[in-house]
PDB file of C-alpha atoms and ligand atoms in Angstrom:
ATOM      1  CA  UNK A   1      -5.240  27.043 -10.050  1.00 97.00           C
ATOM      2  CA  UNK A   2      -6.769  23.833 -10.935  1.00 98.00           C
ATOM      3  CA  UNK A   3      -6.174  21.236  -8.753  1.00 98.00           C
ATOM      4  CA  UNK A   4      -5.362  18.638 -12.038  1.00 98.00           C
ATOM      5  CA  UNK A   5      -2.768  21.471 -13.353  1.00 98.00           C
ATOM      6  CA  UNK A   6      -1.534  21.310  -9.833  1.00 98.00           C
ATOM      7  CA  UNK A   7      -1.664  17.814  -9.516  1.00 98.00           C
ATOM      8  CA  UNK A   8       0.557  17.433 -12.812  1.00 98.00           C
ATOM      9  CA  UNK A   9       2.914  19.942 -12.172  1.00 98.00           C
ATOM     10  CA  UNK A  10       3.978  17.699  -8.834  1.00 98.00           C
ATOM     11  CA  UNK A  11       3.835  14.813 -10.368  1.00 98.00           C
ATOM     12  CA  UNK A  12       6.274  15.657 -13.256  1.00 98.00           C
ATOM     13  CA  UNK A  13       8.654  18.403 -10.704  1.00 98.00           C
ATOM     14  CA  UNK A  14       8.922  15.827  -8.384  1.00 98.00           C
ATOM     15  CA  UNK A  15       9.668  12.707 -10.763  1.00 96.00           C
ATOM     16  CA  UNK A  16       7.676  10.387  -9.077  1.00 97.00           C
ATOM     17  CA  UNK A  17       7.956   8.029 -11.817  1.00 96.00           C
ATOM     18  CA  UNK A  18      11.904   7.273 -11.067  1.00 94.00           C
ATOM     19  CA  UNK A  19      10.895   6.386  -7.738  1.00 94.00           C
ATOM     20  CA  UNK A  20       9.566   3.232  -5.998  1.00 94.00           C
ATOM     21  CA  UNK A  21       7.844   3.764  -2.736  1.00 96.00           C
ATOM     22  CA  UNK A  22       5.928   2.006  -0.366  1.00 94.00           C
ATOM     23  CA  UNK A  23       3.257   4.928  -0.534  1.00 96.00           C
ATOM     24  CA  UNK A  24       1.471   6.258  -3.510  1.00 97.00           C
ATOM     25  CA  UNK A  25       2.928   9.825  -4.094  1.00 98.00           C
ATOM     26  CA  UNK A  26       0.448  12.340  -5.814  1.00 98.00           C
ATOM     27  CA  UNK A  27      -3.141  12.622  -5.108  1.00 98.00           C
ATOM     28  CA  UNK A  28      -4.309  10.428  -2.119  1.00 98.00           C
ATOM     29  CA  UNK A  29      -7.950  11.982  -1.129  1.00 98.00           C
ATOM     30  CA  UNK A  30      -9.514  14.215  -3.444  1.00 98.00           C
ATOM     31  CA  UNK A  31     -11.591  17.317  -3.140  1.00 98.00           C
ATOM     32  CA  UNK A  32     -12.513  20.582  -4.935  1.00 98.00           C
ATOM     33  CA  UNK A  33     -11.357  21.241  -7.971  1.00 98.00           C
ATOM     34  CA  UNK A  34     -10.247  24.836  -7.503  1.00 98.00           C
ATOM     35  CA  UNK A  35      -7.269  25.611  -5.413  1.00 98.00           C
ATOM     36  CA  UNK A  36      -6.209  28.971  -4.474  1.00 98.00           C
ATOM     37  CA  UNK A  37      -4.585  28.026  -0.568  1.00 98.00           C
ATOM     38  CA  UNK A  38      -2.898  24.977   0.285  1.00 98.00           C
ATOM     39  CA  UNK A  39      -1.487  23.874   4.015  1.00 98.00           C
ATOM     40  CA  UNK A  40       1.933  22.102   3.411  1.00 98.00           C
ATOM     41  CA  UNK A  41       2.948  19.875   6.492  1.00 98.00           C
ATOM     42  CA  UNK A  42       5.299  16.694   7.834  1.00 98.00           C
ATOM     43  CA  UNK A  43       2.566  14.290   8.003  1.00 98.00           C
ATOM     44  CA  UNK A  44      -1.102  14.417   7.372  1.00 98.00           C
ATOM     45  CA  UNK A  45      -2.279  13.692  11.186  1.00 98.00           C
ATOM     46  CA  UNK A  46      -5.590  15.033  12.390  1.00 98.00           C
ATOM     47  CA  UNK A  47      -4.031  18.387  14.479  1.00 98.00           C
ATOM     48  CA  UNK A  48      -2.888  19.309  10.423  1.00 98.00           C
ATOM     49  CA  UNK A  49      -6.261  18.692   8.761  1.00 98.00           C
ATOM     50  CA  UNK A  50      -7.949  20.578  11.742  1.00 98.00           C
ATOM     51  CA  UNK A  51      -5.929  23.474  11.135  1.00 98.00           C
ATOM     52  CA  UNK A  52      -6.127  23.407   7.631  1.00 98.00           C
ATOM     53  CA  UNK A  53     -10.248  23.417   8.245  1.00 98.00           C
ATOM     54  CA  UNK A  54      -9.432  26.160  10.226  1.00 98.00           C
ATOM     55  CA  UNK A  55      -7.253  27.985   7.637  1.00 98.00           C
ATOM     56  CA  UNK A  56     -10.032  27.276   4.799  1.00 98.00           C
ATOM     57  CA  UNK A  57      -7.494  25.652   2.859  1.00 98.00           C
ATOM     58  CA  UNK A  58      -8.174  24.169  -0.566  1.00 98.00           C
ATOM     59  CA  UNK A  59      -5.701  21.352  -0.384  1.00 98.00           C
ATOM     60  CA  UNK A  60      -3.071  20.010   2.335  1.00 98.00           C
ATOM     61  CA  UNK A  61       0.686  18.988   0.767  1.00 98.00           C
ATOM     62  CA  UNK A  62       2.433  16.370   3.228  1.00 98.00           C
ATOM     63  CA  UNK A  63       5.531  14.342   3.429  1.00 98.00           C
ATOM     64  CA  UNK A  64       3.857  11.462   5.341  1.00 98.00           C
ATOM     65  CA  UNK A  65       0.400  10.953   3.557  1.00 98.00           C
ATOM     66  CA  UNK A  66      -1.550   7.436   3.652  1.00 97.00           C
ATOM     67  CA  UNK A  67      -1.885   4.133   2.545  1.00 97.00           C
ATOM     68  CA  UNK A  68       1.213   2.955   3.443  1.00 97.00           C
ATOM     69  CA  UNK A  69       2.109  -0.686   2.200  1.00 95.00           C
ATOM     70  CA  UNK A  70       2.405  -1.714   5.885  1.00 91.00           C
ATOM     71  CA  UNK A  71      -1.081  -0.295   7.229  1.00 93.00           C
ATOM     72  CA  UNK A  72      -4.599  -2.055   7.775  1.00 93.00           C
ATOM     73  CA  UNK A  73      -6.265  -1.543   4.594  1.00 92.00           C
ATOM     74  CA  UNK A  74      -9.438  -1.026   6.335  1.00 96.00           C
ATOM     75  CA  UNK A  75     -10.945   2.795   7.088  1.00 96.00           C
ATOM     76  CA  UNK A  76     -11.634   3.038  10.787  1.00 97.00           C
ATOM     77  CA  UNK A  77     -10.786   4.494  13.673  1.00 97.00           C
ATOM     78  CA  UNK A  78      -8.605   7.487  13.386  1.00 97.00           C
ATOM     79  CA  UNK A  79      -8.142   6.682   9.750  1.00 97.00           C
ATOM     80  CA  UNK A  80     -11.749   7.028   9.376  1.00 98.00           C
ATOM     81  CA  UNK A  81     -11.483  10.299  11.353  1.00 98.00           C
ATOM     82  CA  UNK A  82      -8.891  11.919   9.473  1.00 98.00           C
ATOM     83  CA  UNK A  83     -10.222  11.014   6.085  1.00 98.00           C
ATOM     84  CA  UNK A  84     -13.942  11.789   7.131  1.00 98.00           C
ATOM     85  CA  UNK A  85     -12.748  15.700   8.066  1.00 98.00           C
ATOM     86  CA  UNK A  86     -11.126  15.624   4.300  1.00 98.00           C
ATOM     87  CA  UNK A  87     -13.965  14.787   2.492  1.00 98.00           C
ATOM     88  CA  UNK A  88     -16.630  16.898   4.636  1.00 98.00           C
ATOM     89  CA  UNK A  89     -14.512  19.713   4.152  1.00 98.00           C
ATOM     90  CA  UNK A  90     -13.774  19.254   0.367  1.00 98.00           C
ATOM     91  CA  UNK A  91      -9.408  19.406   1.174  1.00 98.00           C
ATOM     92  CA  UNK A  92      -7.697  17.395  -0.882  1.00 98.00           C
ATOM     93  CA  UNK A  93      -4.577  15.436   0.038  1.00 98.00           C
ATOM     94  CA  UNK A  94      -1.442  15.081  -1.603  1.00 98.00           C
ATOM     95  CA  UNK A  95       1.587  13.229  -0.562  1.00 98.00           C
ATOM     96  CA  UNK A  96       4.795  12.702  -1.734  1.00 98.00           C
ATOM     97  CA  UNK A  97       7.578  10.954   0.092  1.00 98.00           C
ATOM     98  CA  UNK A  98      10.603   9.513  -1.165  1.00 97.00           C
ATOM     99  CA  UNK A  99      10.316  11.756  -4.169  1.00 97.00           C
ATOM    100  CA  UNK A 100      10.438  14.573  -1.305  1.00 97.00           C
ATOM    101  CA  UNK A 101      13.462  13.172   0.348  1.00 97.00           C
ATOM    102  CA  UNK A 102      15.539  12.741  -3.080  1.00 95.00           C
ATOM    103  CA  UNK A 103      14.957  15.859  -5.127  1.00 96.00           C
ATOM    104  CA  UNK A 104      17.989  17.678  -6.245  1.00 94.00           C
ATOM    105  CA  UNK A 105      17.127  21.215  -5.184  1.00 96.00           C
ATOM    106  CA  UNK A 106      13.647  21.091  -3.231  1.00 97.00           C
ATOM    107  CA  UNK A 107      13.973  17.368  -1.190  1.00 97.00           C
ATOM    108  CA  UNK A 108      14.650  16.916   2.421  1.00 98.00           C
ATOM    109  CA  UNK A 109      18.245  15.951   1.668  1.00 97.00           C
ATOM    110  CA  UNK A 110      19.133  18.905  -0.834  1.00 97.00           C
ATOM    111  CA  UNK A 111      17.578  21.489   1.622  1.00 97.00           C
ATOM    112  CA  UNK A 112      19.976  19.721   4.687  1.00 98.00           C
ATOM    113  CA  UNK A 113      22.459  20.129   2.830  1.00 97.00           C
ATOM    114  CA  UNK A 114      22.412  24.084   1.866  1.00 96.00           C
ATOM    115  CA  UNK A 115      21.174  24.441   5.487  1.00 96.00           C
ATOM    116  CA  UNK A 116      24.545  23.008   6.694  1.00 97.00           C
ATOM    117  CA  UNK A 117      26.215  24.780   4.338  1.00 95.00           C
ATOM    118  CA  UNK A 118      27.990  21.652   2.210  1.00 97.00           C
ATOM    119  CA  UNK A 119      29.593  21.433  -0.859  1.00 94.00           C
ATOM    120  CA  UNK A 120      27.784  17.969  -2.152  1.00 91.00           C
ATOM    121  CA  UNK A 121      30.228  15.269  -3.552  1.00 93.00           C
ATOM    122  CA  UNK A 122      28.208  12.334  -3.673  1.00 93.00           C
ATOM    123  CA  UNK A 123      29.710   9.444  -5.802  1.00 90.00           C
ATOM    124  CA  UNK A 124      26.617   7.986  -6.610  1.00 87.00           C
ATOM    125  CA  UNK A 125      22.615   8.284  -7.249  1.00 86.00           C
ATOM    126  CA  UNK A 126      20.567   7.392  -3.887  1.00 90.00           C
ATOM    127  CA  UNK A 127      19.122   8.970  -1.148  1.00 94.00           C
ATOM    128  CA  UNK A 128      21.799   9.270   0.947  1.00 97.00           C
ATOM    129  CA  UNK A 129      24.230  12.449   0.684  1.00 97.00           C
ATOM    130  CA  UNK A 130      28.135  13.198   0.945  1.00 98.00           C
ATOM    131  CA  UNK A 131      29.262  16.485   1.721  1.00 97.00           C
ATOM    132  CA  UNK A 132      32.097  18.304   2.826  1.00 97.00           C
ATOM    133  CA  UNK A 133      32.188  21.516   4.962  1.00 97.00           C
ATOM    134  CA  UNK A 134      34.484  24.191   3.513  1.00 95.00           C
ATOM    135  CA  UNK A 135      36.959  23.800   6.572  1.00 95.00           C
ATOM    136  CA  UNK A 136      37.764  20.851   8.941  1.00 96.00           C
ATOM    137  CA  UNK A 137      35.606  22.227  12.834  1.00 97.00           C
ATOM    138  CA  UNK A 138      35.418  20.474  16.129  1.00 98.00           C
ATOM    139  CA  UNK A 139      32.563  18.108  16.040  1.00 98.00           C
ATOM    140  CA  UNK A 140      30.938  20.376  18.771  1.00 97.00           C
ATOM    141  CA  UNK A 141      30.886  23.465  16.443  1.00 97.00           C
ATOM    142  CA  UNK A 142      29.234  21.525  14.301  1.00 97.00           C
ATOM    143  CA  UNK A 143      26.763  19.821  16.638  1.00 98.00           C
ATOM    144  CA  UNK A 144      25.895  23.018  17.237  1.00 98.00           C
ATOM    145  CA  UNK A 145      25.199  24.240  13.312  1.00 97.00           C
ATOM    146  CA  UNK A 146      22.677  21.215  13.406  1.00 98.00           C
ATOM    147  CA  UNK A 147      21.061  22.147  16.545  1.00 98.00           C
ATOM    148  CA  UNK A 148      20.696  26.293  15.437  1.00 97.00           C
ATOM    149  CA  UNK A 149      19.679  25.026  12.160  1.00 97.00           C
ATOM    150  CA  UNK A 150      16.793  22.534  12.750  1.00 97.00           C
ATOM    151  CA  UNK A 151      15.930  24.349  16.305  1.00 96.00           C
ATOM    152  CA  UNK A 152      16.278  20.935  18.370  1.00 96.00           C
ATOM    153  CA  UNK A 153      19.667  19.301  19.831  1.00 97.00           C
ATOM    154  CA  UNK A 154      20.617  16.162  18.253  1.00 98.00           C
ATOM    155  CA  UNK A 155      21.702  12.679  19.598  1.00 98.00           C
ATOM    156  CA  UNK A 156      25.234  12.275  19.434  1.00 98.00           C
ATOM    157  CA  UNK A 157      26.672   8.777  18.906  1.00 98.00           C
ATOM    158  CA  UNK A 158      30.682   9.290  19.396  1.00 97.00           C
ATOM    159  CA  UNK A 159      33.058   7.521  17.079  1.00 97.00           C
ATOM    160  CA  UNK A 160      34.436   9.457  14.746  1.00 97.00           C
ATOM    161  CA  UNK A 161      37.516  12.025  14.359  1.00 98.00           C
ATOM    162  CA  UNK A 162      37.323  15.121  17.184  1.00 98.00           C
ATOM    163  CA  UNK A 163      37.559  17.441  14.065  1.00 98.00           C
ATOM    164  CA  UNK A 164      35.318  16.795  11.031  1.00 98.00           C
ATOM    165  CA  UNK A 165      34.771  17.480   7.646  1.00 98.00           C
ATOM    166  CA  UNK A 166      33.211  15.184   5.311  1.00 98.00           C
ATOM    167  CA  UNK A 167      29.382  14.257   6.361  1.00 98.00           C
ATOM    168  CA  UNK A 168      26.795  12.207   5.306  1.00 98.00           C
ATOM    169  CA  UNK A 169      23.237  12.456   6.071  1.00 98.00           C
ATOM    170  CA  UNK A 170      19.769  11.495   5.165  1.00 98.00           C
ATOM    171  CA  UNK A 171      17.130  12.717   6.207  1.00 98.00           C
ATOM    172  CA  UNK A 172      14.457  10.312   8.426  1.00 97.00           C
ATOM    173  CA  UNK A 173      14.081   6.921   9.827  1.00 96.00           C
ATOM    174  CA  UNK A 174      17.440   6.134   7.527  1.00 96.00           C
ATOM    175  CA  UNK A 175      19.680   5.096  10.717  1.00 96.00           C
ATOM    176  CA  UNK A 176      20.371   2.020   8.367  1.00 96.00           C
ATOM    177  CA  UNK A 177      22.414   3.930   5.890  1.00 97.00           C
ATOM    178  CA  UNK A 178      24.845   4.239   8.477  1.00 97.00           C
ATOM    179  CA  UNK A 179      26.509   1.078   6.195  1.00 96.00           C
ATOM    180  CA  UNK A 180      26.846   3.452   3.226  1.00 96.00           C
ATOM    181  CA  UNK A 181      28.227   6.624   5.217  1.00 97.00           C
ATOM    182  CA  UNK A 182      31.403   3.819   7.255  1.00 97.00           C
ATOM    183  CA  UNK A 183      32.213   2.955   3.176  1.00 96.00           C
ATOM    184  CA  UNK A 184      32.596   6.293   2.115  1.00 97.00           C
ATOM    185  CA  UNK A 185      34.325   7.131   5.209  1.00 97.00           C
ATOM    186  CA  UNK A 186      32.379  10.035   6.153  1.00 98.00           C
ATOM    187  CA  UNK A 187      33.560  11.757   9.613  1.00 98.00           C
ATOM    188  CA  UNK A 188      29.945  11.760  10.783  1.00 98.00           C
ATOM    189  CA  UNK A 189      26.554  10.356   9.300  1.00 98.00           C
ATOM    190  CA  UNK A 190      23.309  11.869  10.122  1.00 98.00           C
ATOM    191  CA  UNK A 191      19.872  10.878   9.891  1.00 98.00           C
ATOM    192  CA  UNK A 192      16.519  11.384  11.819  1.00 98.00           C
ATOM    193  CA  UNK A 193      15.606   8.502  13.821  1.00 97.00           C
ATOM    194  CA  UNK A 194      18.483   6.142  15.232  1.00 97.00           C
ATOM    195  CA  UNK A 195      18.398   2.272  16.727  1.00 97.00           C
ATOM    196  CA  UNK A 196      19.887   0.704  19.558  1.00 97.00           C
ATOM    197  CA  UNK A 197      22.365  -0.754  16.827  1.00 96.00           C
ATOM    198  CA  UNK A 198      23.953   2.900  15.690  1.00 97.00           C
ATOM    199  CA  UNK A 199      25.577   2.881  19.084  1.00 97.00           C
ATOM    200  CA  UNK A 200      27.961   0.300  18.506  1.00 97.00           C
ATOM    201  CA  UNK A 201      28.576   0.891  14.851  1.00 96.00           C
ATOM    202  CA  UNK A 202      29.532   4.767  15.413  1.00 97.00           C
ATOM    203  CA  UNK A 203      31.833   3.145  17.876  1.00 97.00           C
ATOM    204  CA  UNK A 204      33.339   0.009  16.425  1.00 97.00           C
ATOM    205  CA  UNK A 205      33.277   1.248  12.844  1.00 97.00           C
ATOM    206  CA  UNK A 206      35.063   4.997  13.829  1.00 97.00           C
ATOM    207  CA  UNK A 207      32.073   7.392  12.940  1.00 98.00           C
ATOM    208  CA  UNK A 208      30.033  10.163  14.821  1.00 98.00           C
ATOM    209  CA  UNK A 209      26.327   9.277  14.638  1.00 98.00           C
ATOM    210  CA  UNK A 210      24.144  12.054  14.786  1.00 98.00           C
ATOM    211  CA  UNK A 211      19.955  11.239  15.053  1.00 98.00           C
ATOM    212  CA  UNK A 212      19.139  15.100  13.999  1.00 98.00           C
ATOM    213  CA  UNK A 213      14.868  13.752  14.640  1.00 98.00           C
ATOM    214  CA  UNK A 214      12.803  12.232  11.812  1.00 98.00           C
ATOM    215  CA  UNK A 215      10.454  15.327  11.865  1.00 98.00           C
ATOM    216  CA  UNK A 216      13.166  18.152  12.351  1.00 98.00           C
ATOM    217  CA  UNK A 217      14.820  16.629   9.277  1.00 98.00           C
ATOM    218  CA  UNK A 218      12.029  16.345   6.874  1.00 98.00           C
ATOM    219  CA  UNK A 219      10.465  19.804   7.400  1.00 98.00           C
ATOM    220  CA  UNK A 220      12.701  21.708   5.441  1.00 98.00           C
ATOM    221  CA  UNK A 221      12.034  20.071   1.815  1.00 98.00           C
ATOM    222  CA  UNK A 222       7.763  20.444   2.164  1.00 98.00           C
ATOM    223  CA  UNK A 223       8.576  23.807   2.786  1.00 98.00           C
ATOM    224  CA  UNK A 224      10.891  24.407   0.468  1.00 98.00           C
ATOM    225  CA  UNK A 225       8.397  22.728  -2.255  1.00 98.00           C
ATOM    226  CA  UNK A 226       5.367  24.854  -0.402  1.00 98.00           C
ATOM    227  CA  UNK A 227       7.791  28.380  -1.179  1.00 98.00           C
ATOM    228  CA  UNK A 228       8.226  26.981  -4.500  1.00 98.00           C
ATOM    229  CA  UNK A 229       4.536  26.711  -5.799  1.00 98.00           C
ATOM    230  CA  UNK A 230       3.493  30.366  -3.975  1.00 98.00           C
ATOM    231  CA  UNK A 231       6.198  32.022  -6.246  1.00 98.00           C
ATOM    232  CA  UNK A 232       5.330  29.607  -9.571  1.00 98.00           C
ATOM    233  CA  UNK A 233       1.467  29.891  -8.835  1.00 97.00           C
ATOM    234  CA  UNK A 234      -1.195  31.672  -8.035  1.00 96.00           C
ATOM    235  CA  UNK A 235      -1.928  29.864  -4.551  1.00 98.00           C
ATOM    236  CA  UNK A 236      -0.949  31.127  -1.170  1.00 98.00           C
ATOM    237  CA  UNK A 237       0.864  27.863   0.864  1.00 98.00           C
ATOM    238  CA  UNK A 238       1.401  28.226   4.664  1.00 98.00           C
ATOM    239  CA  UNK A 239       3.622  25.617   5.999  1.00 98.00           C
ATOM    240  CA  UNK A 240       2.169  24.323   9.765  1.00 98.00           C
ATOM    241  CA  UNK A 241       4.424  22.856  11.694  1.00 98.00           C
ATOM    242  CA  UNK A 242       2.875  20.076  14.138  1.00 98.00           C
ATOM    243  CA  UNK A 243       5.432  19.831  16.760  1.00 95.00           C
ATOM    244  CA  UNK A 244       6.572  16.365  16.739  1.00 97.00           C
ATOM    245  CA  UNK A 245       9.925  15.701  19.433  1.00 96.00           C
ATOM    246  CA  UNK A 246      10.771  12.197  17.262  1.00 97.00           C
TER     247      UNK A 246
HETATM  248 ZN1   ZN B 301       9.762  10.281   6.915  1.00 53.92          ZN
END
C-alpha cells in the first residue's frame, strides 16, 4: 500500500485529533513511498531499526517514537544514529502514543483489559480503566493472571482487600493515576512504572499497587494495531519485541 493511504488510515483509526500529546503521533521520519512490510515495536531504539534493516522492512510502527516535548531539539549523538539508519535505509517512522494507550478496542488499555479478562465499567472518558473480574479471587490468583499474561512478575504494593474484584489499570509510567483508582475505590490499581510514593499510598489509602512494567504493558496494543493492518491490508507486520525489564 501507499505509505500516504497508510498514513491516513492511522491517523483517522487512531483519532489522533481528540488527543493532546507531548509527541507528534503520525509520521515522524519519512521514507519510501511504497509499503508492503512494516516492523511494529515499543519504542523506536536503535536494536528495532537494526532489525527492521535486517527484516527489509518498508516502515517501523512504534509506541515510543521521537521528538518528545522534553528532548534536546538538536540531532546528535544517538539521535543522529538512529535517524541516520532511517533515512539511509529509506524506513519510515510512525509513532503514535497516547492515541495507542486510549483506543477503545486496539490501545494498550483496551487490550489489558480483554487480556485480564474484565468486564469494563469505567464512569468516565480518560485513560485510565475500571474493571471488574467476573468473580471476587485472592489477590495472589490474580497476581498470577498478570504475571502468565504479560510473561514478567509484577511489583506488588500491599494495601488493599485479600480478595479482589474491581481493578483499575493503565498502562505505563501512569503510577500517578493511583489518585483516580483510591476515588473509585478500586481493590487494586495497576500501571507500568511505579514511584517511591505508591508505597505509602497503596498502604495509607487501602489499595493493592501493582507496577505490571512500562514495556510489558504497552506491547499488547502495537501489536494488536500491527494484527489489525495485516488482516485490513495488503502489508505483512511482524511485531519485534526488544526486551526491555522496566
Ligand atoms: Zn509509554
Amino acid at each position: 500500500m501507499l505509505r500516504d493511504e497508510l498514513h491516513k488510515y492511522l491517523n483517522e483509526t487512531l483519532n489522533i485529533k481528540d488527543f493532546k500529546d507531548y509527541a507528534p503521533n503520525g509520521l515522524q521520519v519519512e521514507g519510501k513511498g511504497e509499503i508492503r512490510k512494516i516492523v511494529t515495536g515499543v519504542t523506536a531504539c536503535q536494536a528495532l531499526i537494526d532489525k527492521a534493516i535486517e527484516l527489509d522492512a518498508d516502515a517501523i510502527l512504534v509506541h515510543h517514537g521521537y521528538f518528545w516535548k522534553s528532548e534536546p531539539e538538536v540531532i546528535t549523538g544517538f539521535k543522529q544514529k538512529r535517524i541516520k539508519s532511517l533515512l539511509e535505509n529509506d524506513i519510515n517512522l510512525f509513532g503514535y502514543h497516547l492515541p495507542l494507550d486510549g483506543h477503545e478496542e486496539l490501545g494498550n488499555n483496551a487490550q489489558l483489559g480483554k487480556l485480564w479478562h474484565l468486564e469494563d465499567i469505567t464512569p468516565q472518558p480518560g485513560l485510565v480503566r475500571l474493571g471488574q473480574l467476573e468473580r471476587e479471587m485472592p489477590i495472589e490468583t490474580f497476581i498470577d493472571t498478570v504475571t502468565t499474561s504479560l510473561e514478567r512478575e509484577p511489583l506488588h504494593l500491599p494495601g488493599g482487600p485479600d480478595k479482589v474484584k474491581t481493578i483499575a489499570w493503565c498502562s505505563g509510567g501512569a503510577q500517578g493515576y493511583i489518585d483516580q483508582a483510591i476515588a473509585w475505590n478500586a481493590d487494586i490499581f495497576i500501571s507500568g512504572e511505579v514511584s517511591e510514593q505508591t508505597t505509602h499510598l497503596a498502604k495509607e489509602c487501602g489499595i493493592h499497587y501493582l507496577a505490571a512494567g512500562h514495556h510489558a504493558t504497552e506491547r499488547v496494543g502495537v501489536k494488536a494495531l500491527g494484527e489489525h493492518l495485516q488482516q485490513t491490508f495488503d502489508v505483512e507486520c511482524i511485531f519485534v519485541d526488544i526486551a526491555n525489564p522496566v
